[in-house]
Short mmCIF file of C-alpha atoms and ligand atoms in Angstrom, two decimals:
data_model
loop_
_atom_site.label_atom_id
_atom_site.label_comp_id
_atom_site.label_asym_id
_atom_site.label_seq_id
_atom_site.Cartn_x
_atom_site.Cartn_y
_atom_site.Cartn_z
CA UNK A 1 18.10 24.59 -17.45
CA UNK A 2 16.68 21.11 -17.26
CA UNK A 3 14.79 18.73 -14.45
CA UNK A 4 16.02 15.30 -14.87
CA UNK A 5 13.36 13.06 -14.03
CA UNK A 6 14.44 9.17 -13.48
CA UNK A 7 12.26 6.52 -13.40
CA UNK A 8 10.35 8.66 -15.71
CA UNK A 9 7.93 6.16 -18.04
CA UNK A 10 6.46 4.51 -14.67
CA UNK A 11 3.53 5.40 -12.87
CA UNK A 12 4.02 8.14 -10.77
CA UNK A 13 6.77 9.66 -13.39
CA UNK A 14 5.08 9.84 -16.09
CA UNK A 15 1.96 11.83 -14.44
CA UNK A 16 4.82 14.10 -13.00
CA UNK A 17 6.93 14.87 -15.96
CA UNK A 18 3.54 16.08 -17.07
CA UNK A 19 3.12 18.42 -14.37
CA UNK A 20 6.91 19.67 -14.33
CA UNK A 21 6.18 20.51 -18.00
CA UNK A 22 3.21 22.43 -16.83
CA UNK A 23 5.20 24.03 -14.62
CA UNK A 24 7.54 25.75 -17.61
CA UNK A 25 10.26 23.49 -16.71
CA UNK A 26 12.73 21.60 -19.62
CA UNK A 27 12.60 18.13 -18.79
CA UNK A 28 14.43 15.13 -19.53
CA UNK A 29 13.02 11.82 -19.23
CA UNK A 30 15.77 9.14 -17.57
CA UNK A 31 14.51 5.38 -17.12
CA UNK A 32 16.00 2.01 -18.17
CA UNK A 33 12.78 0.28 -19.16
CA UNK A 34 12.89 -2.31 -16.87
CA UNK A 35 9.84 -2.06 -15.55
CA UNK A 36 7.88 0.50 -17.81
CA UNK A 37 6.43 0.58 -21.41
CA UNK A 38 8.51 2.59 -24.20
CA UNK A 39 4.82 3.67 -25.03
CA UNK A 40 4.78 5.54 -21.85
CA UNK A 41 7.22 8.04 -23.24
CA UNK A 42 5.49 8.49 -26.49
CA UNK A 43 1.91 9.26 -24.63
CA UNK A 44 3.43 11.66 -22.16
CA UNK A 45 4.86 13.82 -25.59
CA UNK A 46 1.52 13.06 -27.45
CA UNK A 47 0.05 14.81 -24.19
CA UNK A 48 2.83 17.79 -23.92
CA UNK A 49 2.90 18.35 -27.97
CA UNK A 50 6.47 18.35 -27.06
CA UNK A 51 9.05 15.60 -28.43
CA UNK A 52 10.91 15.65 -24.44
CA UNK A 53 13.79 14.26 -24.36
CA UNK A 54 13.91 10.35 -23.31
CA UNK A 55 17.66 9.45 -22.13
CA UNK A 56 17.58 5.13 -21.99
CA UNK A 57 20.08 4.63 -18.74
CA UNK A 58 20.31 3.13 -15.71
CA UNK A 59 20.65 5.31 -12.38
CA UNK A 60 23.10 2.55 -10.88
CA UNK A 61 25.41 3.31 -13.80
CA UNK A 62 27.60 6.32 -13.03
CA UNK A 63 28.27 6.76 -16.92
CA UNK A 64 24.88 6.60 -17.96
CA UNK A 65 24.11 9.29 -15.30
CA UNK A 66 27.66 11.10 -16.58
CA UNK A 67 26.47 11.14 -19.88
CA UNK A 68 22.84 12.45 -19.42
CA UNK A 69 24.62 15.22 -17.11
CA UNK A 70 26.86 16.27 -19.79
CA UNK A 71 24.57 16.12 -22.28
CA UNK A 72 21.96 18.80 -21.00
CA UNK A 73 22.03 21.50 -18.91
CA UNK A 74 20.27 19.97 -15.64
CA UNK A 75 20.02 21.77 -12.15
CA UNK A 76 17.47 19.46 -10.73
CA UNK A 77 16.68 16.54 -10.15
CA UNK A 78 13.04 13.96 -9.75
CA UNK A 79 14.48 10.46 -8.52
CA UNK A 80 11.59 8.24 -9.15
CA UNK A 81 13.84 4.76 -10.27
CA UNK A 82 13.44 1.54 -8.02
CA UNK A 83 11.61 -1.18 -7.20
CA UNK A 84 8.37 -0.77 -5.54
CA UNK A 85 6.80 -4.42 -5.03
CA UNK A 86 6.52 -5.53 -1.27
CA UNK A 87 5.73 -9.00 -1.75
CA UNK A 88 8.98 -9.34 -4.34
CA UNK A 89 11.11 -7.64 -1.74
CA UNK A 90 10.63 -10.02 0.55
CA UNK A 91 11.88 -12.50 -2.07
CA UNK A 92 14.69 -10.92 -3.19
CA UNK A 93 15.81 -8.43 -0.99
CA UNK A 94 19.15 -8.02 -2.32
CA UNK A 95 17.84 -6.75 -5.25
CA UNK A 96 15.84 -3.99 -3.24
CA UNK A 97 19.07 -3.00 -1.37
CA UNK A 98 20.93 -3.20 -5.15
CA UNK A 99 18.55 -1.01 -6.99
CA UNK A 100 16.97 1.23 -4.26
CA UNK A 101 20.05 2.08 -2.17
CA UNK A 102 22.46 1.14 -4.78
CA UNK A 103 21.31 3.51 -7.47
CA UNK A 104 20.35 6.63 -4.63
CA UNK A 105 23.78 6.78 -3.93
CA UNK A 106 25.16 6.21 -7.62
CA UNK A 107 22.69 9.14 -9.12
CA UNK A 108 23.89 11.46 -5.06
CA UNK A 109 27.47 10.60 -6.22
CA UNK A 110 26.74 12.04 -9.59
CA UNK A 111 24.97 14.84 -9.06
CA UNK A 112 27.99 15.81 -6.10
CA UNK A 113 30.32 15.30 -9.50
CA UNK A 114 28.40 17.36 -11.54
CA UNK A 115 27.38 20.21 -8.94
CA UNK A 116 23.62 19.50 -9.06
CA UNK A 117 22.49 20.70 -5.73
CA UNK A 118 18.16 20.01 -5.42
CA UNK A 119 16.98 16.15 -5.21
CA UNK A 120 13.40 15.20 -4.64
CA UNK A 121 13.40 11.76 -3.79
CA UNK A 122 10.56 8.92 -3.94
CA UNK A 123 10.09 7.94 -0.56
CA UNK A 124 7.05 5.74 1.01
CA UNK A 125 4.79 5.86 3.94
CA UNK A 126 6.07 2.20 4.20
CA UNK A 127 9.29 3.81 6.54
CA UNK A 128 6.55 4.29 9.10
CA UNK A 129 5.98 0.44 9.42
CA UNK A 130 2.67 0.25 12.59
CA UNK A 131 1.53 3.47 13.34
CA UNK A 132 1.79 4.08 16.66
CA UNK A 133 -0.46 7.17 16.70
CA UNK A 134 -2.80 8.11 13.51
CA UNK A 135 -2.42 10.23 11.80
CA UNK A 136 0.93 9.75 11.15
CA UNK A 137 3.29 12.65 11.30
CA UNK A 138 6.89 13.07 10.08
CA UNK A 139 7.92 13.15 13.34
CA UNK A 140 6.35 9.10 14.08
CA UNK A 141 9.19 6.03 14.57
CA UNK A 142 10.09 5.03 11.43
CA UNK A 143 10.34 0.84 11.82
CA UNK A 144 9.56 -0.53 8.41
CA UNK A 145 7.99 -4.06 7.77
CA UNK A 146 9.36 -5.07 4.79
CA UNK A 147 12.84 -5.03 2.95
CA UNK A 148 11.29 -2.87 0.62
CA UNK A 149 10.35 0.19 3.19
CA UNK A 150 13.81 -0.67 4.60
CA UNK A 151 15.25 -0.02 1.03
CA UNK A 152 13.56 3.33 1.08
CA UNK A 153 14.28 4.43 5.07
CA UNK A 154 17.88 3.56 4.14
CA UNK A 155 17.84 5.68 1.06
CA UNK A 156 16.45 8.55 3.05
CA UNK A 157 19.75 8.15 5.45
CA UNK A 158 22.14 7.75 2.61
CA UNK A 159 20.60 11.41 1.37
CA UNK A 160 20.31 13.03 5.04
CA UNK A 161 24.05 11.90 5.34
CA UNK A 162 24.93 13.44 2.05
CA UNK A 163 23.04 16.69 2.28
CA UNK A 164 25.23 17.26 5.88
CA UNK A 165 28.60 16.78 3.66
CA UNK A 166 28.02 18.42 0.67
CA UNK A 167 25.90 21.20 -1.20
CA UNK A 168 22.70 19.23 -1.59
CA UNK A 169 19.34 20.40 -0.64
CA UNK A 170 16.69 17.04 -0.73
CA UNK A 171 12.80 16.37 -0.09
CA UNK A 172 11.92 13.10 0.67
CA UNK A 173 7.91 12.72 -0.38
CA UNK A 174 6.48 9.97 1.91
CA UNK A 175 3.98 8.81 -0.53
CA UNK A 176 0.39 7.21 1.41
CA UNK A 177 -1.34 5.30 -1.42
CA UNK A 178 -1.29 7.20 -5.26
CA UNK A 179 -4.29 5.77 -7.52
CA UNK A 180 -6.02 7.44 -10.30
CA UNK A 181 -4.79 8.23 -13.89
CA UNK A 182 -4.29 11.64 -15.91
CA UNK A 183 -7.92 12.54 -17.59
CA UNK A 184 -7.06 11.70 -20.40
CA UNK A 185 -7.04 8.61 -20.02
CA UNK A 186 -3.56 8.17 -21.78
CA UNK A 187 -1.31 7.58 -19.33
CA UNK A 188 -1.72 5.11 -15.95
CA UNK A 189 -0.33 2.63 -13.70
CA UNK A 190 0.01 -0.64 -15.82
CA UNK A 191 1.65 -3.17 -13.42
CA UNK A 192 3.46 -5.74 -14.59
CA UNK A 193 1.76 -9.16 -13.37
CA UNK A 194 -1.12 -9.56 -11.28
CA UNK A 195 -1.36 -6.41 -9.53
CA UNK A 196 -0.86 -6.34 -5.89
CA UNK A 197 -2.17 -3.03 -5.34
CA UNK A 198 -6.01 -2.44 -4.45
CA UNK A 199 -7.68 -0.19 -7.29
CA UNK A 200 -5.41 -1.79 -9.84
CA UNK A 201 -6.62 -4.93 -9.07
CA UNK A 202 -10.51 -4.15 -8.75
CA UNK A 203 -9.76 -2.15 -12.41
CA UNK A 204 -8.71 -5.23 -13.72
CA UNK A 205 -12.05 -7.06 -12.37
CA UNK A 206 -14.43 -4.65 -13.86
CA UNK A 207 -12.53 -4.57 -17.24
CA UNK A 208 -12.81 -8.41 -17.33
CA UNK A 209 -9.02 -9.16 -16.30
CA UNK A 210 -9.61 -10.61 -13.52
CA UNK A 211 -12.49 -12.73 -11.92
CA UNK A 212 -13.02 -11.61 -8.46
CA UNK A 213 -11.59 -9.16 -6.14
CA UNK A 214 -10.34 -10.75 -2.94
CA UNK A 215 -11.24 -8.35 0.67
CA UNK A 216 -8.19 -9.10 2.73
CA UNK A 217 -9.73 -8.99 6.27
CA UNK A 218 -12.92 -8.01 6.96
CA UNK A 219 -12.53 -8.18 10.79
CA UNK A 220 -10.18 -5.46 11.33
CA UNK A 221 -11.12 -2.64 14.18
CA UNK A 222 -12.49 -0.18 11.78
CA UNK A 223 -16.44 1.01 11.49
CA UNK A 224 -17.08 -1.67 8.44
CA UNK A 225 -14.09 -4.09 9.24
CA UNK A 226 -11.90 -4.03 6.14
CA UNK A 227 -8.70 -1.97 6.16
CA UNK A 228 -8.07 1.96 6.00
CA UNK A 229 -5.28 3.64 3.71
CA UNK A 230 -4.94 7.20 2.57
CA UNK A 231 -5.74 7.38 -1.29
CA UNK A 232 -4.59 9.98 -3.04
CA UNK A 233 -4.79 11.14 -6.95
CA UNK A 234 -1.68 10.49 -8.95
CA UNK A 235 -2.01 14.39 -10.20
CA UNK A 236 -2.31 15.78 -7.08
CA UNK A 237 0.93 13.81 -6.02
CA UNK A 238 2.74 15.09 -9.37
CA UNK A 239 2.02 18.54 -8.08
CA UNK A 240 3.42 18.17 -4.81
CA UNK A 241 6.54 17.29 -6.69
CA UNK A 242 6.48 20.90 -8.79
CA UNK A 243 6.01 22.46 -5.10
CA UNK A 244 8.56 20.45 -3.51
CA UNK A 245 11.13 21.91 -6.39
CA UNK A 246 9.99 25.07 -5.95
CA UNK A 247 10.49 24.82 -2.14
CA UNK A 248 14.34 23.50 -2.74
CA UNK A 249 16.97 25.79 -1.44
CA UNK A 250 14.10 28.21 -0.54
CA UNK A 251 11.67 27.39 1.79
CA UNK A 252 13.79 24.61 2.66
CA UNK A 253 17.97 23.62 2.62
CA UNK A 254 19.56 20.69 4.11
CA UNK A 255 17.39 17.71 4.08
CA UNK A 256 13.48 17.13 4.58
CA UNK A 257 10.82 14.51 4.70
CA UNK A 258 7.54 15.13 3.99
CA UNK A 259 4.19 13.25 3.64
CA UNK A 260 2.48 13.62 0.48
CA UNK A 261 -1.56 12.32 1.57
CA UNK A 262 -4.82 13.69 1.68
CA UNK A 263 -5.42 13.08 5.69
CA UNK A 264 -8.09 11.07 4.62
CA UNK A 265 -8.77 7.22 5.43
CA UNK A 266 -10.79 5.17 3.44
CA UNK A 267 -12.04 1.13 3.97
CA UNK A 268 -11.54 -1.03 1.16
CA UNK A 269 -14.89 -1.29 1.26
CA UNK A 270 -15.34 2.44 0.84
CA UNK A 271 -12.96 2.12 -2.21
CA UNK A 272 -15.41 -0.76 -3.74
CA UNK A 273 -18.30 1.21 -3.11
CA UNK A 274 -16.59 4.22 -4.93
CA UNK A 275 -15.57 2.09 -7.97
CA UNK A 276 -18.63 0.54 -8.61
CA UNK A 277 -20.14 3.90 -9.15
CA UNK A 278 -17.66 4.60 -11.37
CA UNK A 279 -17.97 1.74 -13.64
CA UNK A 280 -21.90 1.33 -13.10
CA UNK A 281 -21.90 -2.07 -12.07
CA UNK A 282 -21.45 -4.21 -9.53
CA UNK A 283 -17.47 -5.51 -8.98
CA UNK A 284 -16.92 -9.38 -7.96
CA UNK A 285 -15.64 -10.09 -4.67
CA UNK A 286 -14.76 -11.86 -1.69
CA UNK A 287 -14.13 -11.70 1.86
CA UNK A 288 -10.70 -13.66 2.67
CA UNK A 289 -7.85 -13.92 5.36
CA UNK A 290 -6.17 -10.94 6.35
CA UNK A 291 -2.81 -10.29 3.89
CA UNK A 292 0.22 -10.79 6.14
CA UNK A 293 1.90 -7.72 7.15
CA UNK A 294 -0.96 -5.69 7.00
CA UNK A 295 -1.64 -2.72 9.42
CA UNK A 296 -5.53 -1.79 10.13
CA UNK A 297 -5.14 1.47 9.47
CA UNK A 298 -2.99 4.35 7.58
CA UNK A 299 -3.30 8.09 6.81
CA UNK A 300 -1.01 10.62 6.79
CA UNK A 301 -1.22 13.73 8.91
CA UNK A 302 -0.27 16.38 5.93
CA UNK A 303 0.15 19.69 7.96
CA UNK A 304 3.71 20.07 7.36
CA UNK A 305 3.21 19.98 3.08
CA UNK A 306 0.57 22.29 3.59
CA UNK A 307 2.82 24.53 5.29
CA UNK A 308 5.78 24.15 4.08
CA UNK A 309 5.37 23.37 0.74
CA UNK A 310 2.13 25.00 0.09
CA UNK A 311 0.83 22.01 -1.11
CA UNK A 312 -2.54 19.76 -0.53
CA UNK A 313 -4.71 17.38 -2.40
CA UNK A 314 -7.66 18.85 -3.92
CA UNK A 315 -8.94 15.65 -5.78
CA UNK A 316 -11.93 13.88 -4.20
CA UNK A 317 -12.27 9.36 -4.13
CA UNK A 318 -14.36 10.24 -6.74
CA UNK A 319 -12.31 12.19 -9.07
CA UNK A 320 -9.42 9.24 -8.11
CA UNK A 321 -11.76 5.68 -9.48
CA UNK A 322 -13.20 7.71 -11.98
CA UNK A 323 -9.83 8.77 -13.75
CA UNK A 324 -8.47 5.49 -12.97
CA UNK A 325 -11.90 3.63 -14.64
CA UNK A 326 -11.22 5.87 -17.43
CA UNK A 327 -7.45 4.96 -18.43
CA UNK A 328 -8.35 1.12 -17.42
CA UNK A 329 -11.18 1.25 -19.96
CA UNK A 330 -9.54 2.77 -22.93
CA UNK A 331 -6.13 0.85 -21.95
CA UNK A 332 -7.46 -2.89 -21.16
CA UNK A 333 -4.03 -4.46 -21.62
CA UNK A 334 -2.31 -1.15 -19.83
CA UNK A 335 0.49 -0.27 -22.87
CA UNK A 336 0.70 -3.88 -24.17
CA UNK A 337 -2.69 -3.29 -25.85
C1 UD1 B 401 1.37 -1.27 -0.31
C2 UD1 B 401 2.65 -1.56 0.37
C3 UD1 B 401 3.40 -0.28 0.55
C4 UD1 B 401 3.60 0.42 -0.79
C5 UD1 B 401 2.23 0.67 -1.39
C6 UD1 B 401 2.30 1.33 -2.75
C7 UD1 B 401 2.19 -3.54 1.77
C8 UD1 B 401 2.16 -4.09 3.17
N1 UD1 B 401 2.44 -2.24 1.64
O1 UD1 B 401 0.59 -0.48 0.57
O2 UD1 B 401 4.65 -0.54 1.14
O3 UD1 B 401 4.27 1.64 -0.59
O4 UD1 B 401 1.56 -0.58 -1.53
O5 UD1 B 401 2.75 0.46 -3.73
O6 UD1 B 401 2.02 -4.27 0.83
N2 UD1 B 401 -6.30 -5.05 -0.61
C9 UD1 B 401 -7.30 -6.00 -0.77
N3 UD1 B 401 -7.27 -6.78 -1.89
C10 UD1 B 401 -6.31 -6.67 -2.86
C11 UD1 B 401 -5.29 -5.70 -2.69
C12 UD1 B 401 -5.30 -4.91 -1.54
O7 UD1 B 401 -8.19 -6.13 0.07
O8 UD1 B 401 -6.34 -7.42 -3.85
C13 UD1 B 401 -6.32 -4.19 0.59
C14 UD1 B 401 -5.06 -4.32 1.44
O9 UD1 B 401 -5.21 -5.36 2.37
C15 UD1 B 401 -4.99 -2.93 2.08
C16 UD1 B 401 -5.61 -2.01 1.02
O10 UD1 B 401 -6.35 -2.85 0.15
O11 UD1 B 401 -5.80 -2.88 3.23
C17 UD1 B 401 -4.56 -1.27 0.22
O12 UD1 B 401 -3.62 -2.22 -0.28
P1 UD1 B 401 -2.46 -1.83 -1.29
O13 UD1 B 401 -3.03 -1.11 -2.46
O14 UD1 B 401 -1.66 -3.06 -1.55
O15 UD1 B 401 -1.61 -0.75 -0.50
P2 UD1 B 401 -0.86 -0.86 0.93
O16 UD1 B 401 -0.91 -2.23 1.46
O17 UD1 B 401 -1.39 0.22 1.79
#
């Protein structure tokens, strides 16, 4: 038996399909390159020894997904595929609702067809939208700010809805904020663009990328001013996927959210601080403007993974800019170089 994993050369999928193969599990790799390097998928079978299978297809076309059913043997399923940019979702929503929604309920369809009954999906802490209480619970209004949480909270309806009508057990992981990079140093987040996201961006400073970091908002209500967010190691978020798989049709049937954070808010100030002992040198930046959109603060209360899935972070701020440093400094360029 086999885990499909789509979506499984970017970021967060290729740290996972690590982990799942860690786990004992048969995996097959499932992503149409849109957004990812074809070099992802050979350093994630340099770091297995294992030639894994890599399936080129596209989760909003039911015969690609027919075909990669058929071919293998597959009783599970990691749906990582979609857009993830907020700024671009603003832009061009439709093509949030298109992929996000679009292909959840192509790859749902499919796996109904085929008799595939446990689905961990990608979800975001972005369906929260303002916290009204910290730390956030499960349980908290979900009233996203953006088309792109909005792409995700609908996903997360479109599965709830399915799981009631037919034999499908789902987690949705309510990722806080994944940074960091496998050890080795191999495999990493290597956004396309300018990145948008905080520790990508300061990476790219201190590697020469970039000129300057820019601090949006230093005047927020927090002890130092600048922004909180829950930062959490890209490993220790692959392994709540192997627990969340474990916990499917066990533990837990029907259809589940979860947060996957550490509890733990840091400033971007604290983040700075962190990376500049990392790198050993001081990091360029600025204070400017707040970035629209922004909430002060965000960090997840994680009781329920604890206890239901058995799962918590165990990787310090430390651990996260220091494995990040590392795969930014042997990968300047990401997997263009
Ligand atoms: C963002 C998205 C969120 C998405 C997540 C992961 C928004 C409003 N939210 O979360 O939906 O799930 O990324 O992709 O965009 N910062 C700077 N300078 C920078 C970049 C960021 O000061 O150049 C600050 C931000 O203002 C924020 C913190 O760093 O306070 C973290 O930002 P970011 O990494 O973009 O994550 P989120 O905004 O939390």
């Amino acid at each position: 038996m086999a885990v499909l994993v789509t979506g499984a050369s970017g970021y967060i999928g290729s740290h996972t399909c690590v982990a799942l193969h860690e786990s004992q599990r048969s995996v097959v790799m499932f992503d149409n390159l849109s957004r990812s390097s074809p070099r992802a998928v050979d350093a994630i079978r340099r770091l297995v020894s294992e030639d894994m299978a890599f399936v080129e297809g596209d989760v909003a076309s039911a015969d690609d997904l027919d075909a990669v059913f058929s071919r293998f043997d597959i009783d599970e399923v990691v749906h990582f595929a979609g857009l993830k940019a907020v700024g671009e979702s603003v832009a061009d929503p439709l093509a949030y609702y298109r992929v996000n929604v679009g292909g959840t309920t192509i790859l749902a369809e499919a796996m109904v067809r085929h008799g595939v009954s446990n689905l961990v999906f990608s979800s975001s802490a972005a369906v929260y939208g303002e916290p009204e209480t910290l730390p956030v619970a499960e349980t908290a209004s979900l009233s996203p700010t953006s088309p792109y949480g909005r792409s995700k909270l609908l996903c997360e309806q479109v599965l709830a809805d399915a799981a009631d009508a037919h034999p499908l057990d789902v987690l949705l992981l309510r990722y806080f904020n994944p940074v960091g990079a496998h050890p080795s140093g191999t495999i990493g987040e290597d956004p396309v663009g300018v990145p948008q996201n905080l520790l990508p961006f300061i990476m790219q400073v201190a590697v020469g990328r970039r000129e300057r970091l820019s601090i949006f908002g230093s005047d927020y209500g927090t002890p130092d001013g600048t922004a909180i967010r829950d930062y959490l190691h890209v490993d220790d978020l692959a392994a709540g996927h192997v627990a969340a798989l474990d916990a499917l049709g066990a533990q837990v049937t029907g259809c589940r959210a979860v947060n996957l954070g550490t509890g733990n808010g840091y400033s971007v100030r604290e983040v700075l601080d962190a990376a500049q002992r990392a790198v050993g040198s001081a990091i360029p930046h600025e204070l400017v403007e707040r970035r629209p959109g922004d909430v002060a603060q965000l960090y997840a209360d994680s009781t329920l993974a604890r206890e239901l899935l058995g799962w918590q972070a165990t990787r310090s701020l430390d651990d996260m800019v220091r494995d990040h440093w590392a795969w930014q400094q042997r990968n300047p360029d990401g997997f263009g170089s």
